[in-house]
Each structure stands twice: as C-alpha cells, then as structure tokens.
Amino acid sequence: MRMTVAIITYNWPAALERVLESLARQTRLPDEVIVTDDGSTDETRRVIERVAATFPVRLVHLWQPDDGARMSRARNRAIAAASGDYIIILDGDMVAEPHFVADHEAFATRGCYVQGSRVLSDEALTRRMLADESVRATFFTPGIERRRHTLRMPWLARWYAKPSQKTRGIKSCNMGFWREDLLALNGFNEGMTGWGREDTELVTRAFHAGLQRRDLRFSALATHLYHRTRKNIVDNPNDRILDETRRLGLVRCEIGVDQHLAEFATPPPDARPASA
C-alpha cells in the first residue's frame, strides 16, 4: 500500500520544518509527502528546498495564490496530486511521533476513515520545540494538554478503533482516508472558505455514503504546536453549508477535487535534487 502524507501550510515555515523533520524519521517512511501551500511567502519555499536536499522520500510543494483562507482547495489539490492509495491528512503544525505513519497504515480499513488525535502544547513548549528539534512531548513533559495522547499502546488502540459514525471530535489535523473514497466524495467542499467546518462537512458526506469512522487513540501520535485560534466566529457561513449538507443527505460536493485532476494528470515534480 502506497502512503501519501498531505500537509497543509500557511506562513509558518519554522513549524513546517519540524513537521517535515518528524516525517523523515518515521519507522515506516511514507511513500511521498505533499506540502500544499495556501499562499505562503518565499520563506516557506526556501525551507522546503533546504529540507528536500536530504529528505528520504518524494517531496512535493504545491502552491496556490493567497486569496484568503482556502484550506479546502489546498487539500483538494494535494488529493488530486497524490500517488498514494491512502492519504494521511496532516496540518503543518503537527509534529509526528516516529510510529505515526506505521500506525496509520496498521489501522487503515476498507469502508472506513481514521480519525486521529493530538497532544496540545502550550506557548512555552512550542518555543522549545521550534528552537530544538530533539525536544519531544512525553507524558511527563510540562506544558501539554490531553496528556493521555502521548501514550502509544497499540493493543488499547484496537479497542478504541471500533467502527462508528460518531460526530464528536472531527478534526482534519490528523485524518486518514483511502484516496478512492475521497475521490468518490469529491474531496473537501471548496464552497467553504475561511475558518472551520470543512472537515465536519466532508465526514458528514462520508457517513451519508456509508463510510464508518475508526478513532485512532494511543497510536499515530502527534503534537500540535501552539498558536492563536479563530474558533469563536459568530454566524460562520460554513455552518449554513454544513446544515444544508445534513438536510439534503449529500454525498458529493459540487466544487471539489474533480476540478484539479486534469492539472495533476502528470505528477508534479519532486522537490528533491535529481540525484536524490
């Protein structure tokens, strides 16, 4: 099974560098990593070029112009460009534990998507992690929330991973989908821009299509680097789109990944030097 990790990023190159470094140290390397960039400045490109010089697997940088927060479009471009059978969707502020990809592979099941979890770091720990790549969040590390998510216990993870259609805790920072399922759903809804709900809307359509959810707890661990959030948006128009998806029982979105497939019929170039 070929595994693609699709990382979304926007103007936080220091965090992206830590994420890429964590993926380069995996016990089971991904087959490719796609950084899908929602309009970052050249500093992000320079970080990717520097990391690419020694990166162990195919590394792709997809960039789109900065026209507001277009996370759905950015992620869809990564899905369209992916060569993997299975796609791990990861945020550019999520530093992966060394068994992250292996655990996703172990829990990938036909007819299901996987919902991963995260450890939350505070501002002080984030500064330490950005300054020193050897700093990791463990159970006893100060400055973290959801401490249980530092514990890797695959035997317990199997108990939590019973298929369901639970709607609580949907978050696209750590997800795994079969690529063919994402294509059938037409990926993320690009009618949703700005902050939030695009992940819940995607999973809602997945449930309408008959897919199940497997919660990945105590495996596929990752640490979320602290930053300010925009969660408390009043009258978010994305909520209305989500309500309509639920009301109509929609499976496919109208504006989605299909509009990017032709662009990536020829795979995008590897950012690594030709000799890599």
Short mmCIF file of C-alpha atoms in Angstrom, two decimals:
data_model
loop_
_atom_site.label_atom_id
_atom_site.label_comp_id
_atom_site.label_asym_id
_atom_site.label_seq_id
_atom_site.Cartn_x
_atom_site.Cartn_y
_atom_site.Cartn_z
CA MET A 1 0.00 0.00 0.00
CA ARG A 2 1.39 3.39 -1.00
CA MET A 3 1.04 6.07 1.67
CA THR A 4 0.87 9.80 0.97
CA VAL A 5 1.08 12.41 3.72
CA ALA A 6 -0.64 15.66 2.66
CA ILE A 7 0.41 18.63 4.83
CA ILE A 8 -1.36 21.97 4.61
CA THR A 9 0.67 25.06 5.49
CA TYR A 10 0.43 28.83 5.52
CA ASN A 11 3.26 31.17 6.51
CA TRP A 12 4.71 29.22 9.42
CA PRO A 13 7.90 27.79 7.92
CA ALA A 14 9.54 27.05 11.28
CA ALA A 15 6.67 24.75 12.25
CA LEU A 16 6.59 23.13 8.81
CA GLU A 17 10.29 22.35 9.08
CA ARG A 18 9.71 20.49 12.35
CA VAL A 19 6.83 18.55 10.82
CA LEU A 20 8.91 17.52 7.81
CA GLU A 21 11.80 16.51 10.06
CA SER A 22 9.45 14.30 12.08
CA LEU A 23 8.22 12.59 8.91
CA ALA A 24 11.79 11.95 7.77
CA ARG A 25 12.37 9.94 10.98
CA GLN A 26 9.44 7.55 10.66
CA THR A 27 9.86 3.83 11.33
CA ARG A 28 7.73 3.32 8.23
CA LEU A 29 8.50 6.14 5.82
CA PRO A 30 5.62 7.49 3.75
CA ASP A 31 5.95 6.91 0.03
CA GLU A 32 5.55 10.61 -0.63
CA VAL A 33 4.92 13.85 1.24
CA ILE A 34 2.94 16.67 -0.38
CA VAL A 35 3.10 20.13 1.16
CA THR A 36 0.05 22.00 -0.06
CA ASP A 37 0.57 25.69 0.49
CA ASP A 38 -2.30 28.18 0.83
CA GLY A 39 -0.28 31.14 -0.41
CA SER A 40 2.81 31.39 1.81
CA THR A 41 5.68 33.74 1.05
CA ASP A 42 9.03 32.61 -0.37
CA GLU A 43 10.37 31.79 3.09
CA THR A 44 8.28 28.60 3.10
CA ARG A 45 9.59 27.63 -0.33
CA ARG A 46 13.16 28.11 0.87
CA VAL A 47 12.55 25.86 3.89
CA ILE A 48 11.17 23.12 1.66
CA GLU A 49 14.15 23.42 -0.69
CA ARG A 50 16.54 23.13 2.25
CA VAL A 51 14.76 20.12 3.73
CA ALA A 52 14.46 18.49 0.30
CA ALA A 53 18.23 18.23 -0.02
CA THR A 54 18.30 15.28 2.41
CA PHE A 55 14.65 14.20 2.53
CA PRO A 56 14.33 10.39 2.25
CA VAL A 57 11.18 10.19 0.07
CA ARG A 58 9.45 12.06 -2.72
CA LEU A 59 8.62 15.61 -1.57
CA VAL A 60 6.21 17.86 -3.47
CA HIS A 61 5.42 21.52 -2.92
CA LEU A 62 2.07 22.73 -4.28
CA TRP A 63 1.43 26.47 -4.00
CA GLN A 64 -1.70 28.49 -4.67
CA PRO A 65 -2.10 32.28 -4.52
CA ASP A 66 -3.07 33.83 -1.19
CA ASP A 67 -6.73 34.72 -1.70
CA GLY A 68 -7.99 34.29 1.83
CA ALA A 69 -8.15 31.01 3.71
CA ARG A 70 -8.82 28.33 1.09
CA MET A 71 -7.99 25.18 3.01
CA SER A 72 -10.48 23.02 1.10
CA ARG A 73 -8.96 23.96 -2.24
CA ALA A 74 -5.42 23.43 -0.98
CA ARG A 75 -6.22 19.99 0.40
CA ASN A 76 -8.07 19.00 -2.76
CA ARG A 77 -5.04 19.86 -4.86
CA ALA A 78 -2.98 17.51 -2.68
CA ILE A 79 -5.56 14.75 -3.05
CA ALA A 80 -5.56 15.21 -6.83
CA ALA A 81 -1.77 15.13 -7.00
CA ALA A 82 -1.31 12.18 -4.62
CA SER A 83 0.06 8.90 -5.93
CA GLY A 84 -0.75 7.01 -2.73
CA ASP A 85 -3.57 4.54 -2.24
CA TYR A 86 -4.06 6.01 1.24
CA ILE A 87 -3.76 9.67 2.24
CA ILE A 88 -2.90 10.92 5.71
CA ILE A 89 -4.18 14.48 6.09
CA LEU A 90 -1.96 16.44 8.44
CA ASP A 91 -1.71 20.08 9.48
CA GLY A 92 1.56 21.96 9.14
CA ASP A 93 1.75 22.46 12.91
CA MET A 94 1.55 18.77 13.87
CA VAL A 95 4.86 17.14 14.80
CA ALA A 96 4.56 13.38 14.30
CA GLU A 97 5.84 10.67 16.66
CA PRO A 98 8.15 8.15 14.89
CA HIS A 99 5.45 5.44 14.54
CA PHE A 100 2.87 7.87 13.12
CA VAL A 101 2.78 6.56 9.54
CA ALA A 102 3.14 2.92 10.57
CA ASP A 103 0.19 3.25 12.93
CA HIS A 104 -1.99 4.84 10.26
CA GLU A 105 -1.11 2.02 7.89
CA ALA A 106 -1.93 -0.61 10.53
CA PHE A 107 -5.39 0.86 11.14
CA ALA A 108 -6.38 1.59 7.52
CA THR A 109 -9.54 -0.42 6.82
CA ARG A 110 -11.72 -0.51 3.73
CA GLY A 111 -15.07 1.20 4.24
CA CYS A 112 -13.67 3.43 6.99
CA TYR A 113 -11.78 6.62 7.55
CA VAL A 114 -9.46 7.08 10.52
CA GLN A 115 -9.77 9.99 12.95
CA GLY A 116 -6.53 10.66 14.79
CA SER A 117 -5.86 12.74 17.88
CA ARG A 118 -3.26 15.25 19.08
CA VAL A 119 -1.37 16.49 22.10
CA LEU A 120 -1.73 20.23 22.67
CA SER A 121 1.46 22.09 23.56
CA ASP A 122 1.49 25.46 25.27
CA GLU A 123 3.36 28.53 24.03
CA ALA A 124 6.50 27.85 26.07
CA LEU A 125 6.84 24.23 24.95
CA THR A 126 6.20 25.25 21.35
CA ARG A 127 9.07 27.75 21.53
CA ARG A 128 11.34 24.98 22.85
CA MET A 129 10.29 22.55 20.12
CA LEU A 130 10.85 25.14 17.40
CA ALA A 131 14.28 26.00 18.80
CA ASP A 132 15.45 22.40 19.26
CA GLU A 133 14.27 19.55 17.08
CA SER A 134 15.20 17.00 19.77
CA VAL A 135 12.53 18.31 22.19
CA ARG A 136 9.51 16.00 22.26
CA ALA A 137 6.25 15.91 24.20
CA THR A 138 6.13 12.93 26.55
CA PHE A 139 3.71 12.02 29.31
CA PHE A 140 5.77 13.92 31.90
CA THR A 141 6.60 16.95 29.76
CA PRO A 142 5.29 20.20 31.30
CA GLY A 143 3.16 22.46 29.15
CA ILE A 144 0.84 19.99 27.43
CA GLU A 145 -2.88 19.25 27.43
CA ARG A 146 -4.54 15.90 26.64
CA ARG A 147 -1.58 14.16 28.20
CA ARG A 148 -3.07 10.73 27.50
CA HIS A 149 -2.39 11.31 23.79
CA THR A 150 1.35 10.97 24.46
CA LEU A 151 0.90 7.27 25.26
CA ARG A 152 1.37 4.76 22.43
CA MET A 153 -0.39 1.47 23.26
CA PRO A 154 -1.48 -0.28 20.03
CA TRP A 155 -3.31 -3.03 21.92
CA LEU A 156 -5.55 -0.41 23.56
CA ALA A 157 -5.86 1.49 20.28
CA ARG A 158 -7.52 -1.53 18.70
CA TRP A 159 -10.27 -1.38 21.34
CA TYR A 160 -10.98 2.29 20.59
CA ALA A 161 -11.00 1.76 16.82
CA LYS A 162 -14.39 0.05 16.60
CA PRO A 163 -16.25 1.44 13.54
CA SER A 164 -18.93 4.04 14.25
CA GLN A 165 -20.45 7.21 12.83
CA LYS A 166 -19.64 9.35 15.84
CA THR A 167 -19.64 13.07 15.06
CA ARG A 168 -17.78 14.40 18.08
CA GLY A 169 -14.14 15.40 17.70
CA ILE A 170 -13.89 15.57 13.92
CA LYS A 171 -10.69 17.41 13.00
CA SER A 172 -8.66 17.41 9.81
CA CYS A 173 -5.31 17.94 11.54
CA ASN A 174 -4.85 14.14 11.70
CA MET A 175 -7.04 12.01 9.42
CA GLY A 176 -6.57 9.02 7.13
CA PHE A 177 -8.66 8.24 4.04
CA TRP A 178 -8.46 5.85 1.12
CA ARG A 179 -7.87 8.08 -1.89
CA GLU A 180 -10.65 6.38 -3.86
CA ASP A 181 -13.12 7.30 -1.09
CA LEU A 182 -12.04 10.94 -1.22
CA LEU A 183 -12.49 10.96 -4.99
CA ALA A 184 -15.96 9.43 -4.64
CA LEU A 185 -16.89 12.21 -2.19
CA ASN A 186 -15.27 14.83 -4.47
CA GLY A 187 -12.98 15.78 -1.61
CA PHE A 188 -13.40 18.87 0.52
CA ASN A 189 -16.13 21.38 -0.28
CA GLU A 190 -14.46 24.42 -1.84
CA GLY A 191 -17.60 26.45 -1.26
CA MET A 192 -16.35 26.60 2.34
CA THR A 193 -13.66 29.22 2.87
CA GLY A 194 -12.35 30.91 5.99
CA TRP A 195 -12.13 29.06 9.27
CA GLY A 196 -13.74 25.76 10.08
CA ARG A 197 -16.36 23.12 9.42
CA GLU A 198 -14.89 21.85 6.12
CA ASP A 199 -13.65 18.72 7.89
CA THR A 200 -17.02 18.05 9.55
CA GLU A 201 -18.82 18.62 6.25
CA LEU A 202 -16.54 16.11 4.50
CA VAL A 203 -17.10 13.48 7.17
CA THR A 204 -20.86 14.12 7.10
CA ARG A 205 -20.89 13.28 3.41
CA ALA A 206 -18.68 10.25 4.08
CA PHE A 207 -21.26 8.99 6.57
CA HIS A 208 -24.05 9.58 4.04
CA ALA A 209 -22.04 7.41 1.62
CA GLY A 210 -21.90 4.62 4.19
CA LEU A 211 -18.34 5.04 5.43
CA GLN A 212 -17.56 4.42 9.08
CA ARG A 213 -15.15 6.16 11.42
CA ARG A 214 -12.32 4.47 13.32
CA ASP A 215 -10.89 6.51 16.19
CA LEU A 216 -7.14 6.22 16.41
CA ARG A 217 -6.26 6.72 20.07
CA PHE A 218 -2.99 5.65 21.71
CA SER A 219 -1.41 5.37 18.24
CA ALA A 220 -0.42 7.73 15.39
CA LEU A 221 0.61 10.30 17.97
CA ALA A 222 1.35 13.92 17.08
CA THR A 223 1.96 17.15 18.97
CA HIS A 224 0.10 20.29 17.96
CA LEU A 225 2.26 23.41 18.16
CA TYR A 226 0.57 26.30 19.93
CA HIS A 227 -0.86 29.25 18.03
CA ARG A 228 -3.81 31.56 18.45
CA THR A 229 -7.08 30.22 17.13
CA ARG A 230 -10.05 31.70 15.30
CA LYS A 231 -12.65 29.24 16.54
CA ASN A 232 -15.09 31.72 18.04
CA ILE A 233 -16.56 33.05 14.81
CA VAL A 234 -20.12 34.34 15.09
CA ASP A 235 -22.52 33.46 12.26
CA ASN A 236 -19.97 31.41 10.32
CA PRO A 237 -21.33 30.92 6.76
CA ASN A 238 -19.70 27.48 6.70
CA ASP A 239 -22.20 26.38 9.35
CA ARG A 240 -25.02 27.02 6.90
CA ILE A 241 -23.32 24.92 4.23
CA LEU A 242 -22.87 22.11 6.76
CA ASP A 243 -26.55 22.31 7.75
CA GLU A 244 -27.57 22.07 4.08
CA THR A 245 -25.34 19.02 3.56
CA ARG A 246 -27.03 17.33 6.50
CA ARG A 247 -30.54 18.32 5.45
CA LEU A 248 -30.14 17.06 1.87
CA GLY A 249 -28.09 13.97 2.73
CA LEU A 250 -25.40 14.99 0.24
CA VAL A 251 -22.56 12.63 -0.67
CA ARG A 252 -20.64 14.66 -3.25
CA CYS A 253 -19.89 18.36 -3.08
CA GLU A 254 -20.38 20.46 -6.19
CA ILE A 255 -16.99 22.20 -6.20
CA GLY A 256 -14.32 19.74 -5.19
CA VAL A 257 -11.30 17.69 -6.12
CA ASP A 258 -12.51 16.78 -9.60
CA GLN A 259 -11.65 20.24 -10.94
CA HIS A 260 -7.96 19.64 -10.12
CA LEU A 261 -7.49 16.14 -11.55
CA ALA A 262 -6.55 17.30 -15.05
CA GLU A 263 -3.87 19.62 -13.69
CA PHE A 264 -2.15 16.70 -11.98
CA ALA A 265 -2.65 14.04 -14.65
CA THR A 266 1.11 14.44 -14.97
CA PRO A 267 2.56 14.15 -11.46
CA PRO A 268 4.08 17.36 -10.06
CA PRO A 269 7.87 17.45 -9.73
CA ASP A 270 9.81 16.10 -6.80
CA ALA A 271 11.41 18.95 -4.84
CA ARG A 272 14.49 16.86 -4.07
CA PRO A 273 17.65 17.23 -6.14
CA ALA A 274 17.75 14.98 -9.20
CA SER A 275 20.36 12.77 -7.59
CA ALA A 276 18.20 12.05 -4.52
#
